[in-house]
DNA sequence: AGCACGCCGACT
DNA sequence: GTCGGCGTGCTC
């Protein structure tokens, strides 16, 4: 039996399968979708079996070294999907498959020296080899570099050998359990007089007091105050048994989640859910856009659709944006479907993600709630995929494979003949356009549940405030409303739009702005560490006290951060209790949740934060939402700037007045006449859509054209210019007359990590060969020996131009 | 990617 | 003469 294996080398020249013999003992075991270890040249590598067959045209094939999984980790569907994914994102197959699995399953490699002829070793070398008789190369280069040459020599002469080890990052968590053992032994011990072995007695009586069974060792130790050694001696005597068992880490352990029942649907909701239920009932693939205003009860529609899928014995995937994967959101799903829900998001540790994922593989759960990568959940009976806030940019992965979760979901929906539900109050233009064209079904939810009114929005032009002599960052109206809220015991949310408005350092005398020496971007000031940091390459430096350019001391932090707003707020509203949420206050695990819980329990009057508080929050006492800088994003060199502004304002406004109390929103900015701000304040998606579509059509942007993007980067400017010009001329000869070629031009971020970046853009409607041309270009420069170290990435459907 | 093989300059 | 620099090509 022969296995076709893709190996763990992300490189063009090995982006194919290699044939290996399945050793006779493993023939009944090997299956497509399993991870294996195979010899590859002198090394050993992890790989995936993609297919098994009876013969191979390659001669001299080697054996598979080891099979890593008892069951395939990639289903046949995922094997197909991975191929499609790699080809459509111009990624390597191995990269696509690895993206589908939890990081814990990726291999790590280590090289070791082992001793073949110990008698030939000098004592200096011999002492390095521990009892196991091996020594990692890593250890040598770290601590004994001077011996490296000697070791290599010894390898040549056959005294030492080199072995390559493949390890899994996966750690299965083991917990020790104790149970009562030999009863007479135990009783004898208890009957002993005196103070001897007091702790051991305590352990025995604790176990006797409980119903027979196994108990976590940790728990018993905690209850009795005994130490591990006492239990170990009990074990030696045979009075107790200690057993190690594999357990799942449970990130939601000890949490009491109230079970909920399906709510009666409003007429609106009933209309919206009907096409979804029909699609489920008829086993027919449909993509359904549920366009519902904030607070219109989309989640209840999701929950009841899932219920109907589960009733048919099928499984469900729910995608939510990373940032809104809050406990509040998770609880709604756990509350309805209990322990049949697995949760996958980035705040979990590698081990926790691995455990949640294994619950899916072992069919112990039938619902997954997770961020982008959860779209690859290895269900085999998929009945629905729901993408909440489908317009969110976090559904697009920005490194390889550059996939969009929406596209993957639709692929899977076709495969399983099941519905894909896209939910949003502000659908991506592409999505709404498709719904209008009839490629997706459109379900509108135009009013909030219980007919709560949409919050009233007031726009404040900060230029007018300035004219009135108000130089603070809060308008008079916002101040009044904040004060009134505190007096009434209601809560407020203050949202600071920081995108495109990074806090940088500026010299007021000479205009110097601190820049990253490796990237064309200003450094961001982090007050907490007193340092300046580059968001692109991680470069850090100490904040200067004098201007490096003119030595002036008038160099100061510029731009508004949440910290600054908090300080300002303390000055003007000292009585307000404020909770600040931003990357600084939520970096510790669980702190995100803690802050939200205490806000929910009324421990603060104002929740102040960035992007992360814009979505999904649902607090009944929030009646006021203030947006501090609504227009900052509009000036970004991004054709989606208006769309993003509209979406964000709509999302934030939706946090107000979701329950009995009426909501009020105050939007502050300088460029407030802009249609995206005006129309968001009127809750008028359709007008925004029509307006924005005209703009996109005029400028030939999506959804009227797809964006193909080729990005070149190199340490030398000349090289990128030359290469991108060559590529542009190659493409211009081939593109259809309906397509547009733009560039080459410098990328919006012209330099990252010392590398210059140039790009060629293609706007096209139908260009079936574009993928191949991109591949040709990439292959051409890879072969070209006159240009070294040129990096090229190609994207067929770019979401942003950065 | 990483490793070996192999062909040229710098040194004992 | 040998050591080691990195350019080239291969991995079932």
Tab-separated table of N, CA and C in Angstrom, chain A residues 8 35 46 68 98 101-109 166-173 249 349-352 354:
chain	number	residue	atom	x	y	z
A	8	UNK	N	5.649	18.824	5.496
A	8	UNK	CA	5.633	20.094	6.204
A	8	UNK	C	6.774	21.003	5.746
A	35	UNK	N	-2.146	12.299	10.137
A	35	UNK	CA	-0.804	12.874	10.158
A	35	UNK	C	0.201	11.740	10.293
A	46	UNK	N	6.855	15.972	9.532
A	46	UNK	CA	5.444	15.635	9.648
A	46	UNK	C	4.772	15.841	8.294
A	68	UNK	N	0.621	9.252	13.238
A	68	UNK	CA	0.470	10.025	14.481
A	68	UNK	C	-0.941	9.995	15.057
A	98	UNK	N	-2.616	22.991	7.510
A	98	UNK	CA	-2.265	23.360	8.878
A	98	UNK	C	-3.215	24.404	9.437
A	101	UNK	N	-6.273	23.006	11.344
A	101	UNK	CA	-6.124	22.242	12.583
A	101	UNK	C	-5.615	23.139	13.703
A	102	UNK	N	-5.889	22.755	14.939
A	102	UNK	CA	-5.367	23.564	16.048
A	102	UNK	C	-3.844	23.559	16.049
A	103	UNK	N	-3.280	24.668	16.496
A	103	UNK	CA	-1.825	24.838	16.456
A	103	UNK	C	-1.086	23.723	17.191
A	104	UNK	N	-1.762	23.138	18.171
A	104	UNK	CA	-1.112	22.094	18.967
A	104	UNK	C	-0.702	20.901	18.116
A	105	UNK	N	-1.313	20.743	16.955
A	105	UNK	CA	-1.013	19.558	16.146
A	105	UNK	C	0.106	19.793	15.157
A	106	UNK	N	0.602	20.995	15.120
A	106	UNK	CA	1.734	21.268	14.247
A	106	UNK	C	3.007	20.726	14.889
A	107	UNK	N	3.894	20.242	14.046
A	107	UNK	CA	5.098	19.601	14.580
A	107	UNK	C	6.151	20.621	14.956
A	108	UNK	N	6.993	20.239	15.880
A	108	UNK	CA	8.227	20.975	16.106
A	108	UNK	C	9.358	19.994	15.844
A	109	UNK	N	10.475	20.506	15.393
A	109	UNK	CA	11.566	19.631	14.999
A	109	UNK	C	12.785	19.894	15.841
A	166	UNK	N	10.693	14.483	15.586
A	166	UNK	CA	9.486	15.252	15.306
A	166	UNK	C	8.630	15.195	16.550
A	167	UNK	N	8.297	16.358	17.053
A	167	UNK	CA	7.450	16.364	18.245
A	167	UNK	C	6.153	17.070	17.950
A	168	UNK	N	5.170	16.761	18.732
A	168	UNK	CA	3.868	17.375	18.665
A	168	UNK	C	3.851	18.447	19.724
A	169	UNK	N	3.192	19.544	19.432
A	169	UNK	CA	3.064	20.522	20.499
A	169	UNK	C	1.990	20.083	21.485
A	170	UNK	N	1.179	19.142	21.037
A	170	UNK	CA	0.009	18.771	21.810
A	170	UNK	C	0.372	18.192	23.167
A	171	UNK	N	-0.228	18.733	24.160
A	171	UNK	CA	-0.114	18.163	25.482
A	171	UNK	C	-1.489	17.720	25.901
A	172	UNK	N	-1.612	16.444	26.147
A	172	UNK	CA	-2.886	16.021	26.696
A	172	UNK	C	-2.788	16.202	28.188
A	173	UNK	N	-3.733	16.907	28.716
A	173	UNK	CA	-3.672	17.199	30.145
A	173	UNK	C	-4.004	15.944	30.940
A	249	UNK	N	-9.264	20.143	29.241
A	249	UNK	CA	-9.231	21.418	29.949
A	249	UNK	C	-10.576	22.078	29.679
A	349	UNK	N	-5.806	28.947	25.525
A	349	UNK	CA	-4.429	28.500	25.353
A	349	UNK	C	-4.399	27.450	24.243
A	350	UNK	N	-3.184	27.174	23.760
A	350	UNK	CA	-3.039	26.169	22.715
A	350	UNK	C	-3.670	24.847	23.141
A	351	UNK	N	-3.435	24.485	24.400
A	351	UNK	CA	-3.974	23.233	24.924
A	351	UNK	C	-5.489	23.243	25.018
A	352	UNK	N	-6.034	24.364	25.438
A	352	UNK	CA	-7.487	24.458	25.550
A	352	UNK	C	-8.152	24.355	24.187
A	354	UNK	N	-6.951	22.876	21.602
A	354	UNK	CA	-6.779	21.491	21.165
A	354	UNK	C	-7.870	20.607	21.762
